[in-house]
Amino acid sequence: MERVVLVTGASGGVGLALCRRLLGEDGRIHLCLACRNAQKAEATRDLVLQEYPAAQVSTVEVDLGNLASVLRAAQELRCRFQHLDFVYLNAGIMPNPHVNFKALWKGLLTGRLLHMLTTAEGVMTQTDRLNGDGLQEVFTTNLFGHFILIRQLESLLCGNEKPSRLIWTSSSNARESAFSLSDYQHAKGQESYSSSKYATDLTSVVLNRKFNKQGLYSSVVCPGLVMSNMTFKILPVFLWVLLMPIMFLVWLFKQKPEYLDPLVKYHSCTSGLGKNFVEPRKLDVDEETAEKFYQKLLELEGQTLEKYGDLLD
Ligand SMILES: NC(=O)C1=CN([C@@H]2O[C@H](COP(=O)(O)OP(=O)(O)OC[C@H]3O[C@@H](n4cnc5c(N)ncnc54)[C@H](OP(=O)(O)O)[C@@H]3O)[C@@H](O)[C@H]2O)C=CC1
Ligand SMILES: CC(C)CCC[C@@H](C)[C@H]1CC[C@H]2C3=C(CC[C@]12C)[C@@]1(C)CCC(=O)C[C@@H]1CC3
């Protein structure tokens, strides 16, 4: 049976690099590119087919910040596929990024600069807004849209002969102090990105608890600092060229899902000599909070499904 791999946010940056790498590793997979823009999706498909002409590549249109679009895409995927082996939940946004250079300067004086340069702790703020569903845009795009997607794809992910895998692109910027259960969409703060990535870590932990028995495994990865549209909105290209070497996403294709530690984030790292390696670091999450947050997601899911009842089978 062919392995089916779905990648969200496949039209650029980490997602596109990942698609190329996946096809480079195993040209027999069926790769489905999930993109919000149909033209970009086709262009991406053409691009990867130029490199891998024999590959099986399809596209599906999904705007993860729009729940009706997510439900439609899930329906389409249920019609097209019987099972999904790997789902890379990668699409993400960081709108209106702002770098606090004063904090970096303070970090230099207090010896926290290195930590700040790898986690951006206390360095980045964003301005978020409400989307058409009345939800915070960053929370919806980075986490909740993906959550609804996989919940709607449960029949393709659970109870298969071989385990299925969810791989979330989280971040070293995920921070507990940016997240609060009482404001899990981060409507009140200015660190919506950090909060959404912490929420991602929580969700992955709890999904393992709920779904491992049905053969669905979830893990979080951090691609390191990658030069992409996201980072080019933070600083101009020439500054990046001066500042940092590109770090590549190292994914987890070859590992057995059962062996992955659900309480660990897999960070892509590069040594000073350019050697790429994966470093597992313990997730900073407590399972009780993860469970409580999961209940909130289910509540919100209930409201979403009620609102969009007509889009369900
Ligand atoms: N770059 C970095 O240093 C790091 C990135 N990450 C994470 O990696 C992931 C990929 O980011 P990166 O490649 O850097 O950023 P890019 O901005 O280059 O790519 C983001 C991708 O997500 C897609 N996307 C954005 N919004 C939506 C939406 N509403 N619906 C569907 N797709 C959407 C974009 O599509 P479109 O082309 O249409 O805009 C694009 O394909 C993100 O989750 C990010 O948080 C984590 C750590 C570090
Ligand atoms: C010497 C200074 C001028 C250097 C400034 C660098 C900062 C702009 C960056 C240092 C750490 C970076 C970082 C990110 C963005 C840019 C920095 C703050 C991310 C938040 C990008 C997206 C992520 O998911 C994680 C990154 C962590 C590190």
CSV table of C-alpha atoms and ligand atoms in Angstrom, one decimal:
chain,number,residue,atom,x,y,z
A,1,MET,CA,0.0,0.0,0.0
A,2,GLU,CA,1.4,3.4,-1.0
A,3,ARG,CA,2.3,5.8,1.8
A,4,VAL,CA,0.3,9.0,1.7
A,5,VAL,CA,1.9,12.2,3.2
A,6,LEU,CA,0.0,15.4,3.7
A,7,VAL,CA,2.0,18.6,4.2
A,8,THR,CA,0.3,21.9,5.2
A,9,GLY,CA,2.0,25.2,4.2
A,10,ALA,CA,3.8,23.4,1.4
A,11,SER,CA,4.0,26.4,-0.9
A,12,GLY,CA,7.2,27.8,0.6
A,13,GLY,CA,9.8,27.9,3.4
A,14,VAL,CA,10.0,24.9,5.7
A,15,GLY,CA,7.1,23.2,4.0
A,16,LEU,CA,8.5,23.2,0.5
A,17,ALA,CA,12.0,22.2,1.8
A,18,LEU,CA,10.3,19.3,3.6
A,19,CYS,CA,8.4,18.2,0.5
A,20,ARG,CA,11.6,18.1,-1.5
A,21,ARG,CA,13.3,16.2,1.2
A,22,LEU,CA,10.5,13.7,1.5
A,23,LEU,CA,10.5,12.9,-2.2
A,24,GLY,CA,14.3,12.7,-2.2
A,25,GLU,CA,14.1,10.1,0.6
A,26,ASP,CA,11.3,8.0,-0.9
A,27,GLY,CA,10.0,8.7,-4.4
A,28,ARG,CA,7.2,6.2,-4.0
A,29,ILE,CA,5.1,8.2,-1.6
A,30,HIS,CA,2.0,10.0,-2.6
A,31,LEU,CA,2.6,13.6,-1.5
A,32,CYS,CA,-0.4,15.9,-1.1
A,33,LEU,CA,0.4,19.6,-0.9
A,34,ALA,CA,-2.1,21.5,1.3
A,35,CYS,CA,-2.0,25.2,0.4
A,36,ARG,CA,-4.3,28.1,0.8
A,37,ASN,CA,-3.7,29.4,-2.6
A,38,ALA,CA,-4.6,27.1,-5.6
A,39,GLN,CA,-2.2,28.9,-8.0
A,40,LYS,CA,0.7,28.6,-5.6
A,41,ALA,CA,-0.2,25.0,-4.9
A,42,GLU,CA,0.0,24.2,-8.7
A,43,ALA,CA,3.2,26.1,-9.0
A,44,THR,CA,4.7,24.2,-6.1
A,45,ARG,CA,3.5,20.9,-7.6
A,46,ASP,CA,5.2,21.8,-10.9
A,47,LEU,CA,8.4,22.8,-9.1
A,48,VAL,CA,8.7,19.5,-7.2
A,49,LEU,CA,7.7,17.5,-10.3
A,50,GLN,CA,10.5,19.2,-12.2
A,51,GLU,CA,12.9,17.8,-9.6
A,52,TYR,CA,11.1,14.4,-9.2
A,53,PRO,CA,9.2,13.8,-12.5
A,54,ALA,CA,8.0,10.3,-11.5
A,55,ALA,CA,6.6,11.4,-8.2
A,56,GLN,CA,2.9,11.3,-7.3
A,57,VAL,CA,2.0,14.8,-6.1
A,58,SER,CA,-1.5,16.2,-5.6
A,59,THR,CA,-2.8,19.4,-4.1
A,60,VAL,CA,-5.7,20.4,-1.8
A,61,GLU,CA,-6.8,23.9,-1.1
A,62,VAL,CA,-7.1,24.8,2.5
A,63,ASP,CA,-6.9,28.1,4.4
A,64,LEU,CA,-6.2,27.0,8.0
A,65,GLY,CA,-7.3,30.4,9.3
A,66,ASN,CA,-10.8,29.8,7.9
A,67,LEU,CA,-12.7,26.9,9.5
A,68,ALA,CA,-15.2,26.4,6.6
A,69,SER,CA,-12.3,26.0,4.3
A,70,VAL,CA,-10.7,23.4,6.7
A,71,LEU,CA,-13.9,21.4,6.8
A,72,ARG,CA,-14.2,21.5,3.0
A,73,ALA,CA,-10.6,20.3,2.6
A,74,ALA,CA,-11.1,17.5,5.2
A,75,GLN,CA,-14.2,16.3,3.2
A,76,GLU,CA,-12.2,16.4,0.0
A,77,LEU,CA,-9.4,14.4,1.6
A,78,ARG,CA,-11.8,11.8,3.0
A,79,CYS,CA,-13.2,11.3,-0.5
A,80,ARG,CA,-9.7,11.0,-2.0
A,81,PHE,CA,-7.8,8.8,0.4
A,82,GLN,CA,-8.5,5.8,2.6
A,83,HIS,CA,-5.6,6.5,4.9
A,84,LEU,CA,-3.0,9.1,5.7
A,85,ASP,CA,0.4,7.9,6.9
A,86,PHE,CA,2.1,11.2,7.7
A,87,VAL,CA,0.5,14.6,8.3
A,88,TYR,CA,3.0,17.5,8.6
A,89,LEU,CA,1.1,20.3,10.4
A,90,ASN,CA,3.4,22.9,9.3
A,91,ALA,CA,1.6,26.0,8.0
A,92,GLY,CA,2.0,29.0,10.3
A,93,ILE,CA,2.0,32.7,10.6
A,94,MET,CA,3.7,35.4,12.6
A,95,PRO,CA,1.9,38.6,11.7
A,96,ASN,CA,3.4,42.1,12.3
A,97,PRO,CA,6.6,40.9,14.0
A,98,HIS,CA,8.4,43.4,16.1
A,99,VAL,CA,11.9,42.9,17.5
A,100,ASN,CA,12.7,44.4,20.8
A,101,PHE,CA,16.4,45.4,20.4
A,102,LYS,CA,16.5,46.9,23.8
A,103,ALA,CA,15.7,43.5,25.3
A,104,LEU,CA,18.6,42.0,23.2
A,105,TRP,CA,20.9,44.6,24.5
A,106,LYS,CA,19.8,43.9,28.1
A,107,GLY,CA,20.3,40.2,27.4
A,108,LEU,CA,23.9,40.9,26.4
A,109,LEU,CA,24.5,42.7,29.7
A,110,THR,CA,22.8,39.9,31.8
A,111,GLY,CA,24.3,37.0,30.0
A,112,ARG,CA,21.0,35.8,28.5
A,113,LEU,CA,21.8,36.8,24.9
A,114,LEU,CA,22.6,33.3,23.7
A,115,HIS,CA,19.3,32.0,25.1
A,116,MET,CA,17.4,34.9,23.5
A,117,LEU,CA,19.0,34.3,20.1
A,118,THR,CA,17.8,30.7,20.1
A,119,THR,CA,14.4,31.1,21.7
A,120,ALA,CA,13.6,34.8,21.0
A,121,GLU,CA,12.3,34.9,24.6
A,122,GLY,CA,11.4,38.4,25.5
A,123,VAL,CA,12.6,39.5,22.0
A,124,MET,CA,9.5,39.3,19.7
A,125,THR,CA,6.0,40.7,19.9
A,126,GLN,CA,3.2,40.5,17.3
A,127,THR,CA,-0.1,42.2,16.6
A,128,ASP,CA,-2.9,39.7,16.1
A,129,ARG,CA,-6.5,40.2,15.0
A,130,LEU,CA,-9.8,38.4,14.8
A,131,ASN,CA,-10.6,36.3,11.7
A,132,GLY,CA,-13.9,35.8,10.0
A,133,ASP,CA,-14.9,33.1,12.5
A,134,GLY,CA,-14.4,35.5,15.4
A,135,LEU,CA,-11.3,33.7,16.6
A,136,GLN,CA,-7.7,35.0,17.0
A,137,GLU,CA,-6.0,34.5,13.6
A,138,VAL,CA,-2.7,33.2,14.9
A,139,PHE,CA,-4.3,30.7,17.2
A,140,THR,CA,-6.6,29.5,14.4
A,141,THR,CA,-4.0,29.3,11.7
A,142,ASN,CA,-1.1,27.8,13.7
A,143,LEU,CA,-3.2,25.4,15.9
A,144,PHE,CA,-7.0,25.3,15.8
A,145,GLY,CA,-7.4,25.0,12.0
A,146,HIS,CA,-4.9,22.1,12.2
A,147,PHE,CA,-6.7,20.6,15.2
A,148,ILE,CA,-10.1,20.6,13.3
A,149,LEU,CA,-8.4,19.2,10.2
A,150,ILE,CA,-7.0,16.1,12.0
A,151,ARG,CA,-10.2,15.6,14.0
A,152,GLN,CA,-12.1,15.6,10.8
A,153,LEU,CA,-9.5,13.1,9.3
A,154,GLU,CA,-9.7,10.7,12.2
A,155,SER,CA,-11.1,7.9,10.0
A,156,LEU,CA,-8.0,8.2,7.8
A,157,LEU,CA,-5.6,8.4,10.7
A,158,CYS,CA,-6.8,5.9,13.3
A,159,GLY,CA,-7.2,2.1,13.2
A,160,ASN,CA,-4.9,1.6,10.2
A,161,GLU,CA,-2.7,-1.4,9.7
A,162,LYS,CA,0.4,0.8,10.2
A,163,PRO,CA,0.5,3.7,12.7
A,164,SER,CA,-0.1,7.1,11.4
A,165,ARG,CA,2.0,10.1,12.4
A,166,LEU,CA,1.3,13.8,13.0
A,167,ILE,CA,4.3,16.0,13.0
A,168,TRP,CA,3.7,19.6,14.1
A,169,THR,CA,6.1,22.3,13.3
A,170,SER,CA,6.4,23.9,16.6
A,171,SER,CA,9.1,26.3,17.7
A,172,SER,CA,11.8,27.0,20.3
A,173,ASN,CA,9.7,30.2,20.8
A,174,ALA,CA,6.9,28.1,22.5
A,175,ARG,CA,6.8,29.4,26.0
A,176,GLU,CA,4.6,28.6,28.9
A,177,SER,CA,4.6,32.1,30.3
A,178,ALA,CA,3.1,33.3,27.0
A,179,PHE,CA,0.1,30.9,27.3
A,180,SER,CA,-2.8,31.0,29.6
A,181,LEU,CA,-5.8,28.7,29.8
A,182,SER,CA,-8.1,31.6,30.5
A,183,ASP,CA,-6.9,33.3,27.3
A,184,TYR,CA,-5.8,30.4,25.2
A,185,GLN,CA,-6.3,32.3,22.0
A,186,HIS,CA,-4.0,35.0,23.3
A,187,ALA,CA,-6.4,37.9,22.6
A,188,LYS,CA,-5.0,40.0,25.4
A,189,GLY,CA,-1.2,39.7,24.9
A,190,GLN,CA,1.4,40.5,22.3
A,191,GLU,CA,3.0,37.1,22.0
A,192,SER,CA,0.4,35.3,20.0
A,193,TYR,CA,3.0,33.3,18.1
A,194,SER,CA,4.7,32.0,21.2
A,195,SER,CA,1.4,31.2,22.8
A,196,SER,CA,0.2,29.3,19.7
A,197,LYS,CA,3.3,27.2,19.6
A,198,TYR,CA,3.0,26.4,23.3
A,199,ALA,CA,-0.6,25.4,22.6
A,200,THR,CA,0.7,23.2,19.9
A,201,ASP,CA,3.1,21.4,22.3
A,202,LEU,CA,0.2,20.9,24.7
A,203,THR,CA,-2.0,19.5,22.0
A,204,SER,CA,0.5,17.1,20.8
A,205,VAL,CA,1.1,15.7,24.3
A,206,VAL,CA,-2.6,15.2,24.8
A,207,LEU,CA,-3.3,13.7,21.4
A,208,ASN,CA,-0.8,11.0,22.2
A,209,ARG,CA,-2.7,10.2,25.3
A,210,LYS,CA,-6.0,10.1,23.5
A,211,PHE,CA,-5.0,8.4,20.2
A,212,ASN,CA,-1.9,6.2,20.6
A,213,LYS,CA,-4.1,3.2,21.3
A,214,GLN,CA,-5.7,3.8,18.0
A,215,GLY,CA,-2.4,3.9,16.2
A,216,LEU,CA,-2.0,7.6,15.9
A,217,TYR,CA,1.2,9.2,17.1
A,218,SER,CA,2.0,12.9,17.4
A,219,SER,CA,5.3,14.7,17.8
A,220,VAL,CA,6.5,18.2,17.7
A,221,VAL,CA,9.6,19.5,15.9
A,222,CYS,CA,11.4,22.7,15.8
A,223,PRO,CA,13.2,23.4,12.5
A,224,GLY,CA,15.6,25.9,14.1
A,225,LEU,CA,16.0,29.3,12.6
A,226,VAL,CA,15.1,29.0,8.9
A,227,MET,CA,15.4,31.7,6.3
A,228,SER,CA,11.8,31.9,4.9
A,229,ASN,CA,9.1,34.5,4.2
A,230,MET,CA,8.4,34.5,7.9
A,231,THR,CA,11.9,35.5,8.9
A,232,PHE,CA,12.3,37.9,6.0
A,233,LYS,CA,9.3,39.8,7.5
A,234,ILE,CA,11.3,40.1,10.7
A,235,LEU,CA,14.6,41.4,9.3
A,236,PRO,CA,15.7,42.2,5.7
A,237,VAL,CA,17.5,39.5,3.8
A,238,PHE,CA,20.9,41.1,3.8
A,239,LEU,CA,20.9,41.4,7.6
A,240,TRP,CA,20.1,37.7,7.8
A,241,VAL,CA,22.9,36.8,5.5
A,242,LEU,CA,25.2,38.7,7.8
A,243,LEU,CA,23.7,37.3,11.0
A,244,MET,CA,22.9,33.6,10.7
A,245,PRO,CA,23.7,30.4,8.8
A,246,ILE,CA,20.6,28.7,7.5
A,247,MET,CA,19.4,25.7,9.6
A,248,PHE,CA,17.7,22.9,7.9
A,249,LEU,CA,14.6,21.0,9.0
A,250,VAL,CA,15.6,17.4,9.9
A,251,TRP,CA,12.4,15.4,10.0
A,252,LEU,CA,11.6,12.1,11.6
A,253,PHE,CA,10.6,9.9,8.7
A,254,LYS,CA,12.8,7.0,9.6
A,255,GLN,CA,12.0,6.7,13.3
A,256,LYS,CA,9.3,4.5,14.6
A,257,PRO,CA,6.5,6.5,16.0
A,258,GLU,CA,6.2,4.2,19.0
A,259,TYR,CA,9.8,5.1,20.0
A,260,LEU,CA,9.3,8.9,20.0
A,261,ASP,CA,8.9,10.4,23.4
A,262,PRO,CA,5.6,12.4,23.4
A,263,LEU,CA,7.1,14.7,26.1
A,264,VAL,CA,10.0,15.7,23.9
A,265,LYS,CA,10.5,18.3,21.1
A,266,TYR,CA,12.9,17.4,18.4
A,267,HIS,CA,15.1,20.4,17.5
A,268,SER,CA,17.0,20.6,14.3
A,269,CYS,CA,20.5,21.9,15.1
A,270,THR,CA,23.7,22.6,13.2
A,271,SER,CA,27.1,22.4,14.8
A,272,GLY,CA,29.7,25.1,14.3
A,273,LEU,CA,31.2,22.9,11.6
A,274,GLY,CA,28.0,22.6,9.7
A,275,LYS,CA,27.0,19.1,10.8
A,276,ASN,CA,23.2,18.7,11.1
A,277,PHE,CA,21.8,16.8,14.0
A,278,VAL,CA,18.6,16.4,16.0
A,279,GLU,CA,18.5,17.2,19.7
A,280,PRO,CA,15.6,16.0,21.7
A,281,ARG,CA,14.7,18.5,24.5
A,282,LYS,CA,12.1,17.9,27.1
A,283,LEU,CA,8.8,19.7,26.5
A,284,ASP,CA,8.0,22.3,29.1
A,285,VAL,CA,4.4,21.2,29.5
A,286,ASP,CA,2.4,19.8,32.4
A,287,GLU,CA,-0.1,17.0,31.4
A,288,GLU,CA,-2.9,18.4,33.6
A,289,THR,CA,-2.8,21.7,31.7
A,290,ALA,CA,-2.6,19.8,28.4
A,291,GLU,CA,-5.8,17.9,29.4
A,292,LYS,CA,-7.6,21.0,30.4
A,293,PHE,CA,-6.6,22.8,27.2
A,294,TYR,CA,-7.8,19.8,25.2
A,295,GLN,CA,-11.3,20.1,26.8
A,296,LYS,CA,-11.4,23.8,25.7
A,297,LEU,CA,-10.4,22.8,22.2
A,298,LEU,CA,-13.2,20.2,22.1
A,299,GLU,CA,-15.7,22.8,23.4
A,300,LEU,CA,-14.6,25.2,20.6
A,301,GLU,CA,-14.8,22.3,18.1
A,302,GLY,CA,-18.4,21.6,19.2
A,303,GLN,CA,-19.3,25.3,18.5
A,304,THR,CA,-17.5,25.2,15.1
A,305,LEU,CA,-19.2,22.0,14.0
A,306,GLU,CA,-22.6,23.4,15.1
A,307,LYS,CA,-22.0,26.5,13.1
A,308,TYR,CA,-20.9,24.7,10.0
A,309,GLY,CA,-23.2,21.7,10.2
A,310,ASP,CA,-24.1,22.0,6.5
A,311,LEU,CA,-20.5,21.3,5.6
A,312,LEU,CA,-20.4,18.0,7.3
A,313,ASP,CA,-21.3,14.6,5.8
B,1,LIG,N1,11.3,30.2,9.9
B,1,LIG,C1,11.7,29.9,11.1
B,1,LIG,O1,12.7,30.3,11.6
B,1,LIG,C2,10.8,29.0,11.9
B,1,LIG,C3,9.6,28.6,11.5
B,1,LIG,N2,8.8,27.8,12.3
B,1,LIG,C4,7.5,27.3,11.9
B,1,LIG,O2,7.7,26.7,10.6
B,1,LIG,C5,6.4,26.7,9.9
B,1,LIG,C6,6.7,27.2,8.5
B,1,LIG,O3,7.1,28.5,8.6
B,1,LIG,P1,8.1,29.1,7.5
B,1,LIG,O4,8.3,28.2,6.3
B,1,LIG,O5,9.3,29.7,8.1
B,1,LIG,O6,7.2,30.4,7.0
B,1,LIG,P2,6.7,30.8,5.5
B,1,LIG,O7,6.0,32.1,5.8
B,1,LIG,O8,7.8,30.8,4.6
B,1,LIG,O9,5.7,29.6,5.2
B,1,LIG,C7,4.5,29.5,5.8
B,1,LIG,C8,3.6,28.5,5.0
B,1,LIG,O10,2.4,28.5,5.7
B,1,LIG,C9,1.4,28.8,4.7
B,1,LIG,N3,0.2,29.4,5.4
B,1,LIG,C10,0.2,30.6,6.1
B,1,LIG,N4,-1.0,30.9,6.5
B,1,LIG,C11,-1.8,29.9,6.0
B,1,LIG,C12,-3.2,29.6,6.1
B,1,LIG,N5,-4.0,30.4,6.7
B,1,LIG,N6,-3.6,28.5,5.5
B,1,LIG,C13,-2.8,27.7,4.9
B,1,LIG,N7,-1.5,27.8,4.8
B,1,LIG,C14,-1.0,29.0,5.3
B,1,LIG,C15,2.0,29.7,3.8
B,1,LIG,O11,1.3,29.8,2.6
B,1,LIG,P3,1.4,31.0,1.5
B,1,LIG,O12,2.5,30.7,0.6
B,1,LIG,O13,0.1,31.0,0.9
B,1,LIG,O14,1.7,32.3,2.3
B,1,LIG,C16,3.4,29.0,3.6
B,1,LIG,O15,3.3,28.0,2.8
B,1,LIG,C17,5.5,27.6,10.7
B,1,LIG,O16,4.6,26.8,11.5
B,1,LIG,C18,6.5,28.4,11.6
B,1,LIG,O17,5.9,28.8,12.8
B,1,LIG,C19,9.3,27.3,13.5
B,1,LIG,C20,10.5,27.7,14.0
B,1,LIG,C21,11.3,28.6,13.2
B,2,LIG,C1,22.3,40.9,16.9
B,2,LIG,C2,20.8,41.2,16.6
B,2,LIG,C3,20.6,42.3,15.6
B,2,LIG,C4,20.2,39.9,16.2
B,2,LIG,C5,18.7,40.0,16.1
B,2,LIG,C6,18.2,38.7,15.9
B,2,LIG,C7,16.7,38.5,16.1
B,2,LIG,C8,15.9,39.2,15.1
B,2,LIG,C9,16.5,36.9,16.1
B,2,LIG,C10,17.2,36.3,17.3
B,2,LIG,C11,16.5,35.0,17.6
B,2,LIG,C12,15.5,34.9,16.4
B,2,LIG,C13,14.4,33.9,16.5
B,2,LIG,C14,13.3,34.1,15.7
B,2,LIG,C15,13.1,35.4,15.0
B,2,LIG,C16,14.3,36.3,14.9
B,2,LIG,C17,15.1,36.3,16.2
B,2,LIG,C18,14.3,36.9,17.3
B,2,LIG,C19,12.2,33.1,15.7
B,2,LIG,C20,11.1,33.7,16.7
B,2,LIG,C21,11.5,33.0,14.4
B,2,LIG,C22,10.3,32.0,14.4
B,2,LIG,C23,10.5,30.9,15.4
B,2,LIG,O1,9.6,30.0,15.3
B,2,LIG,C24,11.5,30.8,16.3
B,2,LIG,C25,12.7,31.7,16.1
B,2,LIG,C26,13.5,31.8,17.4
B,2,LIG,C27,14.7,32.7,17.2
